Tab-separated table of C-alpha atoms in Angstrom:
chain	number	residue	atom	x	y	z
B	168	UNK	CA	148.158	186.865	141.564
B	169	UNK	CA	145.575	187.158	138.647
B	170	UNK	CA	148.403	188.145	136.216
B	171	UNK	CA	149.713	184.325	137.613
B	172	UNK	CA	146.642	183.017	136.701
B	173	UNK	CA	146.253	184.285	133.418
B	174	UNK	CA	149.322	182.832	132.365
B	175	UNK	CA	147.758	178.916	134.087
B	176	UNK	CA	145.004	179.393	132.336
B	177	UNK	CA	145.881	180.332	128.830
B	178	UNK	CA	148.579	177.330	129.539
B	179	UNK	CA	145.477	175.011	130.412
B	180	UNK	CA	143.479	176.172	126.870
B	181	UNK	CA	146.971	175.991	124.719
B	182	UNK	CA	147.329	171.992	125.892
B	183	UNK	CA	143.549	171.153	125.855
B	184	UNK	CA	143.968	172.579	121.920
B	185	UNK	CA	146.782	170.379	121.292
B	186	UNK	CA	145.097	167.669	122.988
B	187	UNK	CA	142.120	168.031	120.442
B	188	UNK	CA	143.625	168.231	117.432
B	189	UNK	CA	145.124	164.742	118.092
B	190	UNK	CA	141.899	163.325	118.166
B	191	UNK	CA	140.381	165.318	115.003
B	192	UNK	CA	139.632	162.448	112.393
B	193	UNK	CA	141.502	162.449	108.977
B	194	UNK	CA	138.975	163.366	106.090
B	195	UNK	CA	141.493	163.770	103.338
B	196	UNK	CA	140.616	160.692	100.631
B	197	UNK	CA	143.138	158.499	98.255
B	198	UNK	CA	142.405	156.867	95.076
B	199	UNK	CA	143.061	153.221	95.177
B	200	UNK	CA	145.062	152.867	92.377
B	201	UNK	CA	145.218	149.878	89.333
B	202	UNK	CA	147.892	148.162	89.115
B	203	UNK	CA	147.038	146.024	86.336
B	204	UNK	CA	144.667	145.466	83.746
B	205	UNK	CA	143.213	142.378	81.226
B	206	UNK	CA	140.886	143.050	78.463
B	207	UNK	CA	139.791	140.728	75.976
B	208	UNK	CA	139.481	141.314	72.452
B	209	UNK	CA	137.513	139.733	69.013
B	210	UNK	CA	137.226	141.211	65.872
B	211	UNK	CA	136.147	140.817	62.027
B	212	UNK	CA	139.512	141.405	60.194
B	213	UNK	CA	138.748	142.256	57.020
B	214	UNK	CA	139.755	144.872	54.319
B	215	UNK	CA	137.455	148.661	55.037
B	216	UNK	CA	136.803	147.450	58.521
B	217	UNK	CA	135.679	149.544	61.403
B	218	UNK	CA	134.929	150.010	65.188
B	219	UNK	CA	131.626	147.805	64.864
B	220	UNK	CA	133.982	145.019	64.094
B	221	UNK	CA	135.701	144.882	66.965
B	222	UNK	CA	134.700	143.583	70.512
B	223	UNK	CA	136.497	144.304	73.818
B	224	UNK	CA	135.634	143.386	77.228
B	225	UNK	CA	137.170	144.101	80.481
B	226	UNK	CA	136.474	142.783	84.044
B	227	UNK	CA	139.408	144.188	86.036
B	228	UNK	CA	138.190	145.792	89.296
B	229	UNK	CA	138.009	149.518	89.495
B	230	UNK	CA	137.995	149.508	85.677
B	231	UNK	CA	133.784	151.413	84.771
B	232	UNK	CA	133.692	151.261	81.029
B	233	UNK	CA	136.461	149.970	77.499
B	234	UNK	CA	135.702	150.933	74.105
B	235	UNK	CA	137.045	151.212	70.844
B	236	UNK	CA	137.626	155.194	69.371
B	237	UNK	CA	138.914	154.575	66.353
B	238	UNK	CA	140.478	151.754	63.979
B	239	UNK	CA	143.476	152.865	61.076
B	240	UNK	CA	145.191	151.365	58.741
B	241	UNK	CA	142.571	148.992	57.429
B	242	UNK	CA	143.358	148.131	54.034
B	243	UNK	CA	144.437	144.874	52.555
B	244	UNK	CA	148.267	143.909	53.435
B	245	UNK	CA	148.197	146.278	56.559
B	246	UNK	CA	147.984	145.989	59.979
B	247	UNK	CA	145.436	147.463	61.340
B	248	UNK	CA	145.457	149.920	64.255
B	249	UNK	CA	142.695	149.894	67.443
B	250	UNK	CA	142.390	152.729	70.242
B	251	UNK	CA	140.978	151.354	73.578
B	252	UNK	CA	139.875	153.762	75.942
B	253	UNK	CA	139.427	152.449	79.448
B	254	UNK	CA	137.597	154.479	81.985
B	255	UNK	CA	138.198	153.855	85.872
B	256	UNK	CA	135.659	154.373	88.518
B	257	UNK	CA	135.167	157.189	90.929
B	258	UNK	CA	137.390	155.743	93.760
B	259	UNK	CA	140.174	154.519	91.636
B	260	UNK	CA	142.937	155.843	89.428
B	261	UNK	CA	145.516	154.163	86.689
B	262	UNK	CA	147.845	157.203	87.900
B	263	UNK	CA	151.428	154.700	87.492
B	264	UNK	CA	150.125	151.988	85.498
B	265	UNK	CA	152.969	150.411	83.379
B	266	UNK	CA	152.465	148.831	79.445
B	267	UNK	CA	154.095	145.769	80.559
B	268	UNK	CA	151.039	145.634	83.137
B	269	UNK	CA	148.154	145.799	80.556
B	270	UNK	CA	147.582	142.374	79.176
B	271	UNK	CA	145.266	141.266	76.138
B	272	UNK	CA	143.483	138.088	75.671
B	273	UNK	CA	140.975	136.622	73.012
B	274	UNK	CA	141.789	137.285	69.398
B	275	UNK	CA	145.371	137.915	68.714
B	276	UNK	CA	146.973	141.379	68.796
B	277	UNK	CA	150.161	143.164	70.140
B	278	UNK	CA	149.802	146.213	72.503
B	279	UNK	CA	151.998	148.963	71.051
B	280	UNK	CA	151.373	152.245	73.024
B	281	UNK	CA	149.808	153.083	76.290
B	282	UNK	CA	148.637	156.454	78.156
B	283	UNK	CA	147.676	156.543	81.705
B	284	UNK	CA	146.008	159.295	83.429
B	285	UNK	CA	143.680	160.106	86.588
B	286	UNK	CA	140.522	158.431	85.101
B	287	UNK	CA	141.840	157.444	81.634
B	288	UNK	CA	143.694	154.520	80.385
B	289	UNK	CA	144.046	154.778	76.262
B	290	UNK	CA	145.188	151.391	74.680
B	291	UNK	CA	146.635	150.855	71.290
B	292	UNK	CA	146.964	147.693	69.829
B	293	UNK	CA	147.771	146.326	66.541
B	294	UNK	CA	146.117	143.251	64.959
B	295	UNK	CA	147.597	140.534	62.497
B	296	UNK	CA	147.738	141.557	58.452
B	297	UNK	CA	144.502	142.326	56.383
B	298	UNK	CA	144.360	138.822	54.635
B	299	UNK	CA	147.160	137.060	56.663
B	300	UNK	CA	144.299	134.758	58.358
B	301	UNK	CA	142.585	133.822	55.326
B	302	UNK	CA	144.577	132.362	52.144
B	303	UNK	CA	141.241	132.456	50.474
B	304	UNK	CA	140.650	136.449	50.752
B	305	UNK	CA	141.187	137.426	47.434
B	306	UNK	CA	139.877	133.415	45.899
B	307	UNK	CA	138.079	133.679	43.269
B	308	UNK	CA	135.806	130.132	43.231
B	309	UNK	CA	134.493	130.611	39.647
B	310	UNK	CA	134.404	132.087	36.322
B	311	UNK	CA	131.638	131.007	33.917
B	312	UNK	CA	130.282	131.686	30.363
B	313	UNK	CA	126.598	133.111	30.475
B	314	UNK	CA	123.935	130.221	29.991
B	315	UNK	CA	122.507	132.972	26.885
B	316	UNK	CA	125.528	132.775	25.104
B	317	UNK	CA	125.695	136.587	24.763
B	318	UNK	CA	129.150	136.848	25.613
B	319	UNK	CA	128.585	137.845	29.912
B	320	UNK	CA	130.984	136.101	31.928
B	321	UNK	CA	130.476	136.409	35.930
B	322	UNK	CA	132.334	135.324	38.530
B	323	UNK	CA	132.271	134.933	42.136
B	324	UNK	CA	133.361	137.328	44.040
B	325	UNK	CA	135.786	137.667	46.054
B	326	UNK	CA	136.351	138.396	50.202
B	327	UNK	CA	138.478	141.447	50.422
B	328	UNK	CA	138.651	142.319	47.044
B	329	UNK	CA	138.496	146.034	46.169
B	330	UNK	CA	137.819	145.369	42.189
B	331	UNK	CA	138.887	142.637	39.540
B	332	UNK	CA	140.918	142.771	36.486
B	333	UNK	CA	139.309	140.440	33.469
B	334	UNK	CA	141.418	139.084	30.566
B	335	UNK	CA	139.760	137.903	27.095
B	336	UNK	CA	141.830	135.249	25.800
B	337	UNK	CA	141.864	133.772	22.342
B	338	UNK	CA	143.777	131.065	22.462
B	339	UNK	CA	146.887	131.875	23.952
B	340	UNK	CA	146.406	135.241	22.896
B	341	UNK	CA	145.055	138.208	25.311
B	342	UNK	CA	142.492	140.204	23.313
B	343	UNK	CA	141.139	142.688	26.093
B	344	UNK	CA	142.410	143.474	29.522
B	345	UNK	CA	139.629	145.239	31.553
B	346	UNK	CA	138.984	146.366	35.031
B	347	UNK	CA	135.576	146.249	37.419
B	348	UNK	CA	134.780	146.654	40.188
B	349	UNK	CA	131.273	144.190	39.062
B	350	UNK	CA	131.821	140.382	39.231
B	351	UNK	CA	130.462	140.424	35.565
B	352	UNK	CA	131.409	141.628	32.054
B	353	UNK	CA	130.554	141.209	28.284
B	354	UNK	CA	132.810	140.566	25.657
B	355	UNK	CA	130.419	140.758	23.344
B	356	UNK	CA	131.681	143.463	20.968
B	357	UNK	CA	135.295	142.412	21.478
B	358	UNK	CA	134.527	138.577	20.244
B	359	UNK	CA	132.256	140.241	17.450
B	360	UNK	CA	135.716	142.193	16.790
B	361	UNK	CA	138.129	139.662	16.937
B	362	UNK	CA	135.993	136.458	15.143
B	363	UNK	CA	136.451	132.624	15.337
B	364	UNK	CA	138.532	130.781	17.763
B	365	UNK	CA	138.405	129.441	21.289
B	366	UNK	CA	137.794	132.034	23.610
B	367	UNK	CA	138.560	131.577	27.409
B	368	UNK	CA	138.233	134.364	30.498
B	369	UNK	CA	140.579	134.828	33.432
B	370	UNK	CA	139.840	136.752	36.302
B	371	UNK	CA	141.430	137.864	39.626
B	372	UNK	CA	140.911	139.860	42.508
B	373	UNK	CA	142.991	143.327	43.652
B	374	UNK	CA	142.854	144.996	46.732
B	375	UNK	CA	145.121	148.034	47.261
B	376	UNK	CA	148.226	146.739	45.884
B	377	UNK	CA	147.644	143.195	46.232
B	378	UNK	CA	146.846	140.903	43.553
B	379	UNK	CA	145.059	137.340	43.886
B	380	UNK	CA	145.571	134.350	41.416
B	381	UNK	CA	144.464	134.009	38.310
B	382	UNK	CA	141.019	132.226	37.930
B	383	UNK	CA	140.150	130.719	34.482
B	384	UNK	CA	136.805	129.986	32.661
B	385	UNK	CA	136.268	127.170	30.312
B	386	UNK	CA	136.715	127.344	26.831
B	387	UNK	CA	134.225	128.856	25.000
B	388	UNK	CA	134.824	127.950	20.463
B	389	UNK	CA	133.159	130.492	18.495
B	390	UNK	CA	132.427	129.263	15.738
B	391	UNK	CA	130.873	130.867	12.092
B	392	UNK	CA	126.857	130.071	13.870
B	393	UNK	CA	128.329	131.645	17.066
B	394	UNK	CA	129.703	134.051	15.688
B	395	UNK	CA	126.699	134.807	13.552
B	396	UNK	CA	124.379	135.010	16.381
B	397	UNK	CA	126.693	137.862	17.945
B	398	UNK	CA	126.903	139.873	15.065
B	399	UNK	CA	129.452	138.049	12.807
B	400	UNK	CA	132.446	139.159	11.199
B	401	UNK	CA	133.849	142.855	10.917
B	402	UNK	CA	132.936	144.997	7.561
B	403	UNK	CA	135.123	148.045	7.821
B	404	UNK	CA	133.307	149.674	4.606
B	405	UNK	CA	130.020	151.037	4.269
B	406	UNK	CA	127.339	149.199	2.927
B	407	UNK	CA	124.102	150.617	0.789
B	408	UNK	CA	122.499	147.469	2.510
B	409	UNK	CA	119.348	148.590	4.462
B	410	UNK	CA	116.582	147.321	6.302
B	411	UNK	CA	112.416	148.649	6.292
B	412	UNK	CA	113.020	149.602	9.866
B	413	UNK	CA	115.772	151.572	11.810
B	414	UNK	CA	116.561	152.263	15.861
B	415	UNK	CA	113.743	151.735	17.959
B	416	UNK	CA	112.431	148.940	15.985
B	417	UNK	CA	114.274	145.200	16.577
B	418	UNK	CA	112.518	143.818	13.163
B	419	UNK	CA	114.844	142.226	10.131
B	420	UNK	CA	114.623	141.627	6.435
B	421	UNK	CA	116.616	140.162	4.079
B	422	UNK	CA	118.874	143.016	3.744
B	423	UNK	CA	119.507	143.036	7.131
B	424	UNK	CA	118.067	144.454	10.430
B	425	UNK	CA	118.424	146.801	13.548
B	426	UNK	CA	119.584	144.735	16.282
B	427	UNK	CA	119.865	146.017	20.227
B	428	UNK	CA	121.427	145.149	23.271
B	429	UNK	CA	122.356	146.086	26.954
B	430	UNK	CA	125.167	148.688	24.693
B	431	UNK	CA	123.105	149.795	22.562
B	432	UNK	CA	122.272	149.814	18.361
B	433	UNK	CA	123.683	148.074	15.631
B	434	UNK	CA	122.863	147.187	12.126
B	435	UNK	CA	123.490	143.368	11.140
B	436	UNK	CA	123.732	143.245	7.561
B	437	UNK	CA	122.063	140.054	5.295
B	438	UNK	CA	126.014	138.850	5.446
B	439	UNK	CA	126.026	138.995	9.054
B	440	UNK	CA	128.690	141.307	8.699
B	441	UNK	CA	128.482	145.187	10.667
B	442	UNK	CA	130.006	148.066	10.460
B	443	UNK	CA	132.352	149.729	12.301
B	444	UNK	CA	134.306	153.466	12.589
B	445	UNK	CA	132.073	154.399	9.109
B	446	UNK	CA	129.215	156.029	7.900
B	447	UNK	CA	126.586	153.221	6.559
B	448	UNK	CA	123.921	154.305	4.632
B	449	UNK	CA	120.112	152.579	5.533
B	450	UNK	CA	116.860	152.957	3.767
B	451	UNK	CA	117.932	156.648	2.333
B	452	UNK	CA	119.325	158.098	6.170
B	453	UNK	CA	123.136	158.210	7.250
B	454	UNK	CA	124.372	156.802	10.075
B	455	UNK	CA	127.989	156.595	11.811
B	456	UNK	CA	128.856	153.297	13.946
B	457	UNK	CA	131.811	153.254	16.500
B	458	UNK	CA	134.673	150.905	16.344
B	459	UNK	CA	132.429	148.393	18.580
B	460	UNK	CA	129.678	148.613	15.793
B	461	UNK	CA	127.542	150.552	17.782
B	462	UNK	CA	125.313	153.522	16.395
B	463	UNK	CA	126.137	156.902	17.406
B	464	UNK	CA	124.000	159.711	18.455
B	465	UNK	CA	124.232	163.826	19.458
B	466	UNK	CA	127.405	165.406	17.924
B	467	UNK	CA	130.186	163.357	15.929
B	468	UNK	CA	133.369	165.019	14.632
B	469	UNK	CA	133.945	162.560	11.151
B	470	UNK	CA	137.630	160.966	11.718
B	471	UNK	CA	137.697	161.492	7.959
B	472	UNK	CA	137.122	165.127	7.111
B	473	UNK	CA	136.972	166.925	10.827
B	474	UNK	CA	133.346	168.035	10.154
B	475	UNK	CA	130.734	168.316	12.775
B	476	UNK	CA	127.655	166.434	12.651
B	477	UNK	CA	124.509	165.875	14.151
B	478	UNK	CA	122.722	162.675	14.420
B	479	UNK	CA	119.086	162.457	15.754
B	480	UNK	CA	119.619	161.587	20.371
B	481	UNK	CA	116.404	159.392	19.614
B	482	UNK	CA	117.298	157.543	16.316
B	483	UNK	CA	120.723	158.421	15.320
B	484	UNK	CA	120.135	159.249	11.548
B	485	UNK	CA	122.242	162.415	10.580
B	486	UNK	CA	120.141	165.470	10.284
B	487	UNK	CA	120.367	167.535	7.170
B	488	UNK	CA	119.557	171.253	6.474
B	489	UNK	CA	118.117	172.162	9.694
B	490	UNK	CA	118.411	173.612	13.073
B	491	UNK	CA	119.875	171.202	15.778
B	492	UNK	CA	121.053	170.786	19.495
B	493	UNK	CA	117.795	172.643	20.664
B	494	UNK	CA	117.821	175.032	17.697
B	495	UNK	CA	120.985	176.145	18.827
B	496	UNK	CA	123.316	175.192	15.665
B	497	UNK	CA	122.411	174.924	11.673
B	498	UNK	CA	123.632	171.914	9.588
B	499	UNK	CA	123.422	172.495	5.796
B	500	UNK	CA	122.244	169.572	3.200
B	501	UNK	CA	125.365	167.627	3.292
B	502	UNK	CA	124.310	167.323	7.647
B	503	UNK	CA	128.078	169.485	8.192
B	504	UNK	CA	127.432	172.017	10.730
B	505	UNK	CA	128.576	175.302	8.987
B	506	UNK	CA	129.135	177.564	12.122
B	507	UNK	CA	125.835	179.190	12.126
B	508	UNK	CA	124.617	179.405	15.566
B	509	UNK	CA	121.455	181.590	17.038
């Protein structure tokens, strides 16, 4: 009898358990998951540009936080490059999501690439062509003489442009190709070089690879009183012409005078002539000036006879029969260095 019981009872507990569990409440949570997704997007295209120049915004539910990690390819003529990072909230997941289910409004752009994970959606889209929106990135609005007829042209400058190439022009002619990355430049010494005539500037803009158009200046004629008041004409020779004063000192006599500018030194003779790639002797001291005209100082090698020579860092007269270059190197009483060192 109790063995028959035993069996009723532990029959009675077995269905009462199975009877429970069927009323135990599911804990186990899901993740509602996104299906889709619009941002919007603005931006600043523009050659050098980063994430502070782009915007994106995102109001999709379940989505927490979007911004931009990075921005490549950002230099003019390219298309530049933008990771998105979305991040979902707690409760949902992008687990599935789909490119053709991520949609971008607002400025244009293309979605190239995405990555879904658990909490992480990563974006990347590409925008329109560095200078593609703007036919006026790489303008240049003007190119003028200076007011001080010194020779300085300036120009405005340009949107996107990474530096500018200048071209002197006499005439017809092109005198002097340069390039800056300054929306100014004198042609001071290369007018002095090249004399009389109508003298014009063009500029234009480069960035990377790409060049802009060709802005031109007005025409500026040099004539013998222009020319005189920027040096006048070339004298290739040396000249025994001198003045009472010498570098440091913008004075003038009537044999001729130390003259200065942004460059540097030069001597204007009583000819308004100057000279260039030679020695010139003034008021009893030596002195070598460059092809621009413009004095030299510290160690010159002479073009002519290979000799080293020192001429004074503070006035440029060539040192004779003395110790130089912080007593480092003797110079005999022609000013040659004769390889005596200490």
């Amino acid at each position: 009898m109790n063995r028959f019981m035993r069996k009723a009872v532990t029959a009675l507990l077995a269905a009462s358990m199975l009877a429970g569990m069927t009323s135990i409440p599911a804990f186990a949570s899901t993740k509602e998951k996104i299906d889709s997704v619009d941002f919007s997007i603005s931006y600043d295209l523009s050659s050098g540009m980063d994430k502070s120049d782009i915007d994106v915004d995102c109001s999709t539910d379940g989505v927490d936080s979007i911004t931009v990690t990075a921005v490549t390819n950002t230099e003019y003529g390219k298309k530049p490059k933008a990771t998105i990072r979305l991040k979902a909230d707690s409760d949902y997941t992008f687990s599935g999501i789909s490119k053709s289910n991520v949609k971008a409004s607002g400025d244009e752009c293309s979605i190239t690439k995405t990555k879904a994970s658990t909490s992480t959606l990563t974006v990347t889209v590409t925008l329109p062509k560095i200078g593609s929106t703007s036919d006026t990135a790489l303008d240049i609005s003007d190119v003028t003489w200076s007011d001080d007829d010194n020779g300085e042209v300036e120009w405005e400058s340009a949107d996107d442009a990474d530096k500018y190439e200048v071209k002197l022009m006499r005439g017809s002619s092109s005198k002097e190709t340069v390039t800056t990355t300054n929306t100014k430049y004198n042609f001071r010494s290369e007018i002095r070089q090249n004399g009389k005539g109508t003298y014009t500037v063009k500029v234009r803009a480069i960035a990377g690879t790409y060049k802009g158009d060709w802005t031109e200046s007005d025409e500026w004629e040099i004539d013998s009183d222009e020319l005189d008041s920027l040096g006048g004409a070339i004298s290739s020779s040396s000249s025994s012409s001198g003045s009472t004063s010498g570098p440091g000192v913008n004075s003038s006599s009537s044999s001729g005078a130390w003259l200065r500018d942004s460059t540097g030194w030069w001597y204007c003779n009583a000819d308004r002539s100057y000279t260039t790639n030679n020695w010139q002797q003034i008021d009893g001291n030596w002195y070598y000036f460059n092809q621009y005209g413009y004095m030299r100082t510290g160690w010159l090698q002479s073009p002519y006879s290979q000799k080293w020579y020192w001429l004074d860092p503070n006035n440029g007269r060539m040192i004779t029969s003395s110790w130089v270059d912080n007593g480092k190197y003797y110079v005999d009483s022609n000013g040659v260095w004769n390889g005596q060192t200490k």
